[in-house]
Coordinates of N, CA, C and O in Angstrom, one line a residue:
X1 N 149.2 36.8 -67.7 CA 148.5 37.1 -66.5 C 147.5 36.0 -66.0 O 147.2 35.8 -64.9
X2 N 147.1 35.4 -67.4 CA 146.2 33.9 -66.7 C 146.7 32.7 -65.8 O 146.2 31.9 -65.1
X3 N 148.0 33.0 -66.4 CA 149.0 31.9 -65.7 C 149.1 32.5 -64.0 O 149.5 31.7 -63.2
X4 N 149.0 33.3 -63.8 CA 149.6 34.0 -62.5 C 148.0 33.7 -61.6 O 148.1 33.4 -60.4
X5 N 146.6 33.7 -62.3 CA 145.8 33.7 -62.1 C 145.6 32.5 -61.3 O 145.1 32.4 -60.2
X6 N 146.2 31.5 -62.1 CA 146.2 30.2 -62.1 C 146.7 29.7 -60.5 O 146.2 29.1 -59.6
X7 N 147.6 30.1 -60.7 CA 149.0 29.3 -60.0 C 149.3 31.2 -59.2 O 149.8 32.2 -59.8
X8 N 148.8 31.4 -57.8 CA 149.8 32.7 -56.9 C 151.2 32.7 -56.8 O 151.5 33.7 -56.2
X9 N 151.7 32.2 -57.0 CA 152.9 31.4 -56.4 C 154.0 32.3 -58.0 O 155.1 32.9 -57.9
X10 N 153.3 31.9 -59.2 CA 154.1 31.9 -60.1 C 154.1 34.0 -60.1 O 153.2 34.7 -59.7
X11 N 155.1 34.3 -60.5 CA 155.6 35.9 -60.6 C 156.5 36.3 -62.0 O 157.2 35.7 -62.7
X12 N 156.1 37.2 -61.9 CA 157.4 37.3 -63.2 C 157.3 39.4 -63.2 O 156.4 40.2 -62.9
X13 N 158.4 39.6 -63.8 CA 158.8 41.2 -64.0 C 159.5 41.0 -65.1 O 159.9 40.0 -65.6
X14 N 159.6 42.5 -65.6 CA 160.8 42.4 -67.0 C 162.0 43.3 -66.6 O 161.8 44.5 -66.3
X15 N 163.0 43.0 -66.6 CA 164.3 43.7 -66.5 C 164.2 44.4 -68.0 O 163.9 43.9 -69.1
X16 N 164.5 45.6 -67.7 CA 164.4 47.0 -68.3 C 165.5 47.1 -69.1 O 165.4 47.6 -70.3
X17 N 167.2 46.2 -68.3 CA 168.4 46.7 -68.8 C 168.4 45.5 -69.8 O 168.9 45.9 -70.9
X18 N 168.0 44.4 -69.8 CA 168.6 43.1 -70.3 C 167.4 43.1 -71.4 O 167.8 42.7 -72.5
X19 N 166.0 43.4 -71.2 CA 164.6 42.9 -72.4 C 164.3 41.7 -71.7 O 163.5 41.2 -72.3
X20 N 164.5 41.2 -71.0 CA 164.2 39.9 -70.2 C 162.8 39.9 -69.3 O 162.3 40.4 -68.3
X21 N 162.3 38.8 -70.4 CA 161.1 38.7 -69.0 C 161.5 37.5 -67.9 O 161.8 36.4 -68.3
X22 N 161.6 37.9 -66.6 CA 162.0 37.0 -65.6 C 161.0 36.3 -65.2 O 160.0 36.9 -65.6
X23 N 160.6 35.3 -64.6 CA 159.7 34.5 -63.9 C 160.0 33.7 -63.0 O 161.0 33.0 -63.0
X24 N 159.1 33.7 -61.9 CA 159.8 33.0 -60.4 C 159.0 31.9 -60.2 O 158.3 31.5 -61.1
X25 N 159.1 31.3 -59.4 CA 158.6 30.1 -58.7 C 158.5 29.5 -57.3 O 159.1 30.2 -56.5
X26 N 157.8 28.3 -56.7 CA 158.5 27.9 -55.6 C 160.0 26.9 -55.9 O 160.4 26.1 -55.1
X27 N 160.7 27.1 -56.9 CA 161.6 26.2 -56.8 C 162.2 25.5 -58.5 O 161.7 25.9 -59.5
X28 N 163.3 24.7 -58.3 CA 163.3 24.1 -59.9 C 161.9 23.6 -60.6 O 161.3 24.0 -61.6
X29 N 161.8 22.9 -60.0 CA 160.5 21.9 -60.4 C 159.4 22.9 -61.1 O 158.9 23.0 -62.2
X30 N 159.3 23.6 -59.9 CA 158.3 24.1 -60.2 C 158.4 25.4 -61.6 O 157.5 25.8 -62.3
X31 N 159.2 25.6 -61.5 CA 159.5 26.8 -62.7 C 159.6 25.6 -63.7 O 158.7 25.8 -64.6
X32 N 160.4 24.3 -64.1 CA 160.3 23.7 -65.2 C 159.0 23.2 -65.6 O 158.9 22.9 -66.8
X33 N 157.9 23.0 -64.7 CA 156.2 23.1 -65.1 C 156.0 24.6 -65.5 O 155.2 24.8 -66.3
X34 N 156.3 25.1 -65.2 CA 155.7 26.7 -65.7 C 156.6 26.8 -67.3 O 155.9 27.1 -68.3
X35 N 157.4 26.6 -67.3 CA 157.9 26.5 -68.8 C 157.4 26.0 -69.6 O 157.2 26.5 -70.8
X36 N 157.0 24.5 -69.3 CA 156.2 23.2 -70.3 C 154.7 23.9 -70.1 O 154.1 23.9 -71.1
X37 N 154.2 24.5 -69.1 CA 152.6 24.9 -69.7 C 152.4 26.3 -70.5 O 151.3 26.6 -71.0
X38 N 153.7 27.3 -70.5 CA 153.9 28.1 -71.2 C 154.1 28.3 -72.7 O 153.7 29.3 -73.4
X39 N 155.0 26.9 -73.1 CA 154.8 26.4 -74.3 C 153.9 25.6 -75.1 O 153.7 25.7 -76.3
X40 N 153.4 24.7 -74.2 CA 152.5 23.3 -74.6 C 150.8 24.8 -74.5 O 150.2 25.3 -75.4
X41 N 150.8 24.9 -73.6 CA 149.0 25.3 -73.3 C 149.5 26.3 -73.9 O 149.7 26.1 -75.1
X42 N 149.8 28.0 -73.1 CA 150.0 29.0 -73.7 C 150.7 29.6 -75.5 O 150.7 30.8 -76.0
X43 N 151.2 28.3 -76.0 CA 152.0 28.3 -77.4 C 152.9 29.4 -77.2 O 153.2 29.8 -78.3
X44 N 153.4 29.9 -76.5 CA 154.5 31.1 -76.3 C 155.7 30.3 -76.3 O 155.9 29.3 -75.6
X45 N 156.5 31.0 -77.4 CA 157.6 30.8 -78.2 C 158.6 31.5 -76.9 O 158.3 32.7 -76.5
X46 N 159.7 30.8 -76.5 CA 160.3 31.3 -75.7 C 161.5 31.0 -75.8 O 161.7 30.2 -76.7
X47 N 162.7 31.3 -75.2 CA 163.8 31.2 -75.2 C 164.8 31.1 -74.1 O 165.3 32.2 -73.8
X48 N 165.2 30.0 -73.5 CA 165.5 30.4 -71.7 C 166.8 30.1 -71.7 O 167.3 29.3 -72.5
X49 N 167.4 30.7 -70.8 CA 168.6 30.9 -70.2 C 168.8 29.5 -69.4 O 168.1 28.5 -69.4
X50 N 169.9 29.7 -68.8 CA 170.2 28.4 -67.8 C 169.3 28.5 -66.3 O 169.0 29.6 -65.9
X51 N 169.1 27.9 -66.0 CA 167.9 28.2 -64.3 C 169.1 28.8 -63.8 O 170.3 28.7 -64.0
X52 N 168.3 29.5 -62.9 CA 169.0 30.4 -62.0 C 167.7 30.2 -60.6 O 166.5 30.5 -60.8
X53 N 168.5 29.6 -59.1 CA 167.7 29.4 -58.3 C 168.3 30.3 -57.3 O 169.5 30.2 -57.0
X54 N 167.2 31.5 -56.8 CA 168.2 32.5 -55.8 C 167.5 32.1 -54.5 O 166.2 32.2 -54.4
X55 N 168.1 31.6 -53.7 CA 168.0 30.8 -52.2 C 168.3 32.1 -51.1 O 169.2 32.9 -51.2
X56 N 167.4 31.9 -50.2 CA 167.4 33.3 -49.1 C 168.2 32.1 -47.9 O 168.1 30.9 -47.7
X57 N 169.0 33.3 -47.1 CA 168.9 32.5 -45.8 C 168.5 32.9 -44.5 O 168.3 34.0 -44.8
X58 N 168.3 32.9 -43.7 CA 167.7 33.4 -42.6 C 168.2 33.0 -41.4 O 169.3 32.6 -41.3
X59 N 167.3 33.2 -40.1 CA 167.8 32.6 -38.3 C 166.5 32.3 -38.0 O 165.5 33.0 -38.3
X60 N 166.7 31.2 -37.2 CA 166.2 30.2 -36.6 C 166.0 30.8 -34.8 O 165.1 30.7 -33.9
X61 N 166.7 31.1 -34.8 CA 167.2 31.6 -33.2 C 167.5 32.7 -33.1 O 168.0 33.2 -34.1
X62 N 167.4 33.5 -31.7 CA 168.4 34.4 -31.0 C 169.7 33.7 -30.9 O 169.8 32.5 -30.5
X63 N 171.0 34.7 -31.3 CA 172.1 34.8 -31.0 C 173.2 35.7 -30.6 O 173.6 36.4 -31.5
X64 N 173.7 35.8 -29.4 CA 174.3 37.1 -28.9 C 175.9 35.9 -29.4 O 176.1 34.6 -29.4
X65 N 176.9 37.0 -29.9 CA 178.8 36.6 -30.6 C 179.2 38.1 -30.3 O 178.8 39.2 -30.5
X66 N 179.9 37.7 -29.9 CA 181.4 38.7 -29.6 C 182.8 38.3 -31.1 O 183.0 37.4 -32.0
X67 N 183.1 39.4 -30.7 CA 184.0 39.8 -32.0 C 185.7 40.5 -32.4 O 185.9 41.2 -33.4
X68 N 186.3 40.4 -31.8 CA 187.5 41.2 -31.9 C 188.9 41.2 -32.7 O 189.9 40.3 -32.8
X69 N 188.7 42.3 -33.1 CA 189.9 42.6 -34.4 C 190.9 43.0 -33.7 O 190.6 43.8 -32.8
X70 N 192.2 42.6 -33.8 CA 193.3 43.3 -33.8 C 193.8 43.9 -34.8 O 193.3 43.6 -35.9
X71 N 194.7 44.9 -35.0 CA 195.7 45.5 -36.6 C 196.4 46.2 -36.0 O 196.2 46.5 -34.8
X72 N 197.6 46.7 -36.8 CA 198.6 47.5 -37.1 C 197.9 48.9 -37.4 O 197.0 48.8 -38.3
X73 N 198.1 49.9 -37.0 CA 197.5 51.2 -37.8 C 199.1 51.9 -37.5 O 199.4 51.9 -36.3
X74 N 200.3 52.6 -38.6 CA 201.2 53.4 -38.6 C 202.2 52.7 -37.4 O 203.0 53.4 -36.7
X75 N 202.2 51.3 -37.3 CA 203.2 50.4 -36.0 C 202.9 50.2 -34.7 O 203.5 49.6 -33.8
X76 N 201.1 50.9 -34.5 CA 200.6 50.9 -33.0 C 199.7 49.5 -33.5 O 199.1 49.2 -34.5
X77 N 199.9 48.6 -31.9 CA 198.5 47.8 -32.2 C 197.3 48.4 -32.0 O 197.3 49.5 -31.4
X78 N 196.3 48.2 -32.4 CA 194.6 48.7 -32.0 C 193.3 47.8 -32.0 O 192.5 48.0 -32.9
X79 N 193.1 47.2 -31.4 CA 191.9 46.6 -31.1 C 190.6 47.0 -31.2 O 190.3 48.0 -30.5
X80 N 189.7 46.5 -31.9 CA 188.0 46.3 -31.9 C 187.3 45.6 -31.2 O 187.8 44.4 -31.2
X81 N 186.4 45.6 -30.7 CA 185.7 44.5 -29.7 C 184.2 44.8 -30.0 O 183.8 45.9 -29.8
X82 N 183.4 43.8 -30.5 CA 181.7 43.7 -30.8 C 180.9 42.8 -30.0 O 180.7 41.7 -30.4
X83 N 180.5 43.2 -28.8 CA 179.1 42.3 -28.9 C 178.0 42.7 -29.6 O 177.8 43.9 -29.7
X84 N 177.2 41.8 -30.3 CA 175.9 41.8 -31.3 C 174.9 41.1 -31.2 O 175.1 40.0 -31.5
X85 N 173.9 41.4 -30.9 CA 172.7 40.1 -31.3 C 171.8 39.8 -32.3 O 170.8 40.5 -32.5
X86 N 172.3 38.6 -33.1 CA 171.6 38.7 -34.7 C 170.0 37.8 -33.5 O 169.9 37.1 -32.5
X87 N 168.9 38.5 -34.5 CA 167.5 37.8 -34.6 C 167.0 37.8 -35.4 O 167.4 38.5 -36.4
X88 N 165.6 37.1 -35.4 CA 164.8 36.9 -36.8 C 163.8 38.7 -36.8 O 163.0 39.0 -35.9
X89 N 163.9 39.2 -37.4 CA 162.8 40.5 -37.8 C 161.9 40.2 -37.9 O 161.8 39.6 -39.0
X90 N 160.6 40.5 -37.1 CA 159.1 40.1 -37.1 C 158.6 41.8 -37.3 O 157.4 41.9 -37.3
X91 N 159.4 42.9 -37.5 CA 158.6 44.0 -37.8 C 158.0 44.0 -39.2 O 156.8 44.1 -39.4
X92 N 159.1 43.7 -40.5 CA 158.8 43.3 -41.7 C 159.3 42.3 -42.5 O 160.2 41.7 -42.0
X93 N 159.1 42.0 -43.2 CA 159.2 40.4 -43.8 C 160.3 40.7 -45.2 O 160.0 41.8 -45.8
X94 N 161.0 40.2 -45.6 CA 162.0 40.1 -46.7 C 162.9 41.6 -46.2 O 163.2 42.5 -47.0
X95 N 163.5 41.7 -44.6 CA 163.8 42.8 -45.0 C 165.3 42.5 -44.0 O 165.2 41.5 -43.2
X96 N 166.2 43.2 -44.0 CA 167.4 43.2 -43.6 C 167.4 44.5 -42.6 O 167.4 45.6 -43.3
X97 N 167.4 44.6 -41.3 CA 167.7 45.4 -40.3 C 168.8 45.3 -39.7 O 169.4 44.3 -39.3
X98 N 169.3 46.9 -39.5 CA 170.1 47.3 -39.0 C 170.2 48.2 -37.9 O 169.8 49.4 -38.1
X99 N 170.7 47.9 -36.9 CA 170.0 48.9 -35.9 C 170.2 50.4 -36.2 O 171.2 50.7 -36.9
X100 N 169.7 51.2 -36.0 CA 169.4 52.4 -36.4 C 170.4 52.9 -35.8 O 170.9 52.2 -35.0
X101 N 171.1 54.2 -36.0 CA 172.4 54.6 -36.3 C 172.4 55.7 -34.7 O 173.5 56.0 -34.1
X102 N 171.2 56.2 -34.3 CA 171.2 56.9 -33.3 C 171.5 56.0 -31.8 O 171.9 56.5 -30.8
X103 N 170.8 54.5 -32.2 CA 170.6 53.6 -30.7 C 172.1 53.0 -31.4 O 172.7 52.3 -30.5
X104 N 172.7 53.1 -32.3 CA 174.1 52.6 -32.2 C 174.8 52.8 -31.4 O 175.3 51.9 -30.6
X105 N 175.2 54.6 -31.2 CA 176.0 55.1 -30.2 C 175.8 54.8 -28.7 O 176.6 54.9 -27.8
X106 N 174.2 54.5 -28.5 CA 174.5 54.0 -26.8 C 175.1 52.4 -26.8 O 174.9 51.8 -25.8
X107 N 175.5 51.9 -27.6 CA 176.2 50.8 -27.4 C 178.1 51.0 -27.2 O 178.9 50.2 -27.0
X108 N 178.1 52.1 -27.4 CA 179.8 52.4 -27.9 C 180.1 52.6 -26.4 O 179.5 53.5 -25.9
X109 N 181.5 51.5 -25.4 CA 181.8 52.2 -24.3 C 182.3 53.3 -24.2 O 182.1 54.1 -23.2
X110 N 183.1 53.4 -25.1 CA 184.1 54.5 -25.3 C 184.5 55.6 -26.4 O 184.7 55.5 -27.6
X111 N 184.7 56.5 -25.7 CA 184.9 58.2 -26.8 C 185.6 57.8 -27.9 O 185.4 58.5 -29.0
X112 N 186.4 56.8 -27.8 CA 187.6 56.6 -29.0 C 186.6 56.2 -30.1 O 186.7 57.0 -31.1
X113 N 185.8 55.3 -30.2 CA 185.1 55.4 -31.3 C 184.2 56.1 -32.4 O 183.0 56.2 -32.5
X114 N 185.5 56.5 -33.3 CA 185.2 57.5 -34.4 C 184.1 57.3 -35.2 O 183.8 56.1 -35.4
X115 N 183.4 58.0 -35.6 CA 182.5 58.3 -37.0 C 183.0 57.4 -37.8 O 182.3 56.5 -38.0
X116 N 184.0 57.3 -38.3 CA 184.7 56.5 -39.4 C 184.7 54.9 -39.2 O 184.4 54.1 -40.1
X117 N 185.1 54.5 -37.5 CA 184.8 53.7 -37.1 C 183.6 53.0 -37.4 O 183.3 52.0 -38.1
X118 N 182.6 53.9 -36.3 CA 181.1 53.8 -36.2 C 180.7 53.0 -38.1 O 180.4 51.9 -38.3
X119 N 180.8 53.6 -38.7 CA 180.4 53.8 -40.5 C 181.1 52.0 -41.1 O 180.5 51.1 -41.8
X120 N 182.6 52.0 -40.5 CA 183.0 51.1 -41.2 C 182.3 49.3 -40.4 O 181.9 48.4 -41.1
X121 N 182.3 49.4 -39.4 CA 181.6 48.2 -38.6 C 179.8 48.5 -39.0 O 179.2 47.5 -39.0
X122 N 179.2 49.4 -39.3 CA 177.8 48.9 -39.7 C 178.0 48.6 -41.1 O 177.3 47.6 -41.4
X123 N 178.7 49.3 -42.0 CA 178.9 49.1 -43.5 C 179.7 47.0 -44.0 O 179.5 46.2 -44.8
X124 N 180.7 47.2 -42.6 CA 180.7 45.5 -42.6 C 180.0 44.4 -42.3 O 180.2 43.2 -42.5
X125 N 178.9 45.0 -41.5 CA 177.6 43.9 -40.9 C 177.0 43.7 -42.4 O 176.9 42.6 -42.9
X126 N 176.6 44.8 -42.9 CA 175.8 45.1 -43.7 C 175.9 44.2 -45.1 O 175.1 43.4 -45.6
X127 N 177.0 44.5 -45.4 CA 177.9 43.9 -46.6 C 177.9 42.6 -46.3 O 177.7 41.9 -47.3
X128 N 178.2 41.6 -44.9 CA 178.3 40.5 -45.0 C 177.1 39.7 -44.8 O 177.2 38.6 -45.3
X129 N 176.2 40.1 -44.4 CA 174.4 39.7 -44.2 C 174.0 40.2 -45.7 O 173.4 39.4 -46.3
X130 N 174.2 41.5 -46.4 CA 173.3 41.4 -47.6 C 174.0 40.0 -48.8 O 173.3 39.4 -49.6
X131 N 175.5 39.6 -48.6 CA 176.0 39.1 -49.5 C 176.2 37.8 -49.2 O 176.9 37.1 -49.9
X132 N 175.7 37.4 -48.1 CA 175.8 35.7 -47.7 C 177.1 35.9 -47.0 O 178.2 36.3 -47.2
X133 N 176.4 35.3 -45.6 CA 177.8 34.9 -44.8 C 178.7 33.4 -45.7 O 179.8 33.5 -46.3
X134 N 178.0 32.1 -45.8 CA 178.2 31.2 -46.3 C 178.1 30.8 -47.7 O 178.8 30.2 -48.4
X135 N 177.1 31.3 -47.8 CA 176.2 30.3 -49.5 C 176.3 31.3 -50.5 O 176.2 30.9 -51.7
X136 N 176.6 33.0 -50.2 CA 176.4 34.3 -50.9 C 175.1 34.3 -51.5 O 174.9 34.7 -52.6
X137 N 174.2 33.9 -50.9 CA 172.5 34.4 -51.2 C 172.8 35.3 -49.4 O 173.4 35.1 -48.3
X138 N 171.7 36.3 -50.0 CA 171.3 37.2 -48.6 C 170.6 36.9 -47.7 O 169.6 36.1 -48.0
X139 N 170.8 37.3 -46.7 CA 169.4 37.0 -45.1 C 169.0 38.0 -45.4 O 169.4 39.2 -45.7
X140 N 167.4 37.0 -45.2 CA 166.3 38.0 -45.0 C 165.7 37.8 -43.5 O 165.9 36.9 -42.7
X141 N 164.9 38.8 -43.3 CA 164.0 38.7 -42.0 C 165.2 38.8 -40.7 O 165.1 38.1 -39.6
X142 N 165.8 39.3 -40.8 CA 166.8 39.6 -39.8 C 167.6 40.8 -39.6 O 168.0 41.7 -40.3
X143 N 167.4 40.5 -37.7 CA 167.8 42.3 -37.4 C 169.4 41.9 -36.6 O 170.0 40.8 -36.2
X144 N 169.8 43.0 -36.5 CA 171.6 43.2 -35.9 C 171.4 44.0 -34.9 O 170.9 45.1 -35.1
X145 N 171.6 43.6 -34.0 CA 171.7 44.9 -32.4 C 172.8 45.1 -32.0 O 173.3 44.2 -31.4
X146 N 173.6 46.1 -31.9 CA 175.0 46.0 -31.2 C 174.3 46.3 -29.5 O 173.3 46.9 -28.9
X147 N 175.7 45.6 -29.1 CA 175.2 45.7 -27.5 C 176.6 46.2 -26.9 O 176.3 46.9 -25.9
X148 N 177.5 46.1 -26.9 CA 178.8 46.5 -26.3 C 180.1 47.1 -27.7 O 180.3 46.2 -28.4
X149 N 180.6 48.1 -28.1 CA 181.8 48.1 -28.7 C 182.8 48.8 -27.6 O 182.6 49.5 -26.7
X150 N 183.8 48.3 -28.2 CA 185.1 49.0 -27.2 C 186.2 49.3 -28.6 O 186.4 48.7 -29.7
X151 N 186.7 50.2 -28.3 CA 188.2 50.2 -29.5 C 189.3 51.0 -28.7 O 188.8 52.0 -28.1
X152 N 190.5 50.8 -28.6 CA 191.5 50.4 -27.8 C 192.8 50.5 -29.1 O 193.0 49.9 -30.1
X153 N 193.8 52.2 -28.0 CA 194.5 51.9 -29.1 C 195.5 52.5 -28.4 O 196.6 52.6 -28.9

């Protein structure tokens, strides 16, 4: 805890499932000085794993994208259509928003859009923002607004 005293920046928890004490940083660098003063000053006898650097991603900008799926359901075609606008979340910080499930439905033009529907397009926003569009580290500080769906069948 002197170390943390030291240095705000430096963090650490213990994973419960593994016996691991974890410890964070700003970065490589900086976690490979927190190891050498851990050993060298502190004398703590340690044992480390390979670095593991978990990188957040985020937005820069407002962005309104349109979206549309075609498929086969039983030999009929059926169409999906999304407009969305990803931004940065300034309500809370490290957090992933989704627009709330009641202001969802005034975005839907149309009756055809089932519950099941509704469920599987926020559970796909969700799934692809928590798990990295690109890099598979998560966005943080970002919200999803739907603004238009259509589904057409």
């Amino acid at each position: 805890q002197s170390l943390q005293l030291e240095d705000p920046s430096f963090t650490f928890h213990s994973n419960k499932e593994t016996g691991q004490l974890l410890i964070g940083g700003m970065g490589e660098l900086h976690l490979e000085i927190l190891k050498d003063r851990l050993i060298k000053h502190y004398k703590v006898k340690i044992e480390t794993g390979e670095l593991y650097i978990a990188y957040r991603s985020g937005v820069s900008e407002i962005v309104e994208e349109e979206f549309t799926k075609t498929f086969y359901v039983g030999g009929r075609q059926e169409s999906v259509y999304i407009r969305f606008k990803i931004s940065k979340n300034c309500e809370d910080k490290n957090i992933f928003l989704l627009q709330k499930k009641e202001d969802f439905g005034k975005a839907i033009q149309n009756k055809k859009v089932t519950n099941d529907l509704d469920e599987a397009i926020r559970e796909g926003v969700y799934d692809a923002f928590s798990n990295g569009v690109y890099s598979g580290f998560p966005f943080h500080d970002l919200q999803v607004e739907f603004k238009s769906i259509k589904y057409d069948n």
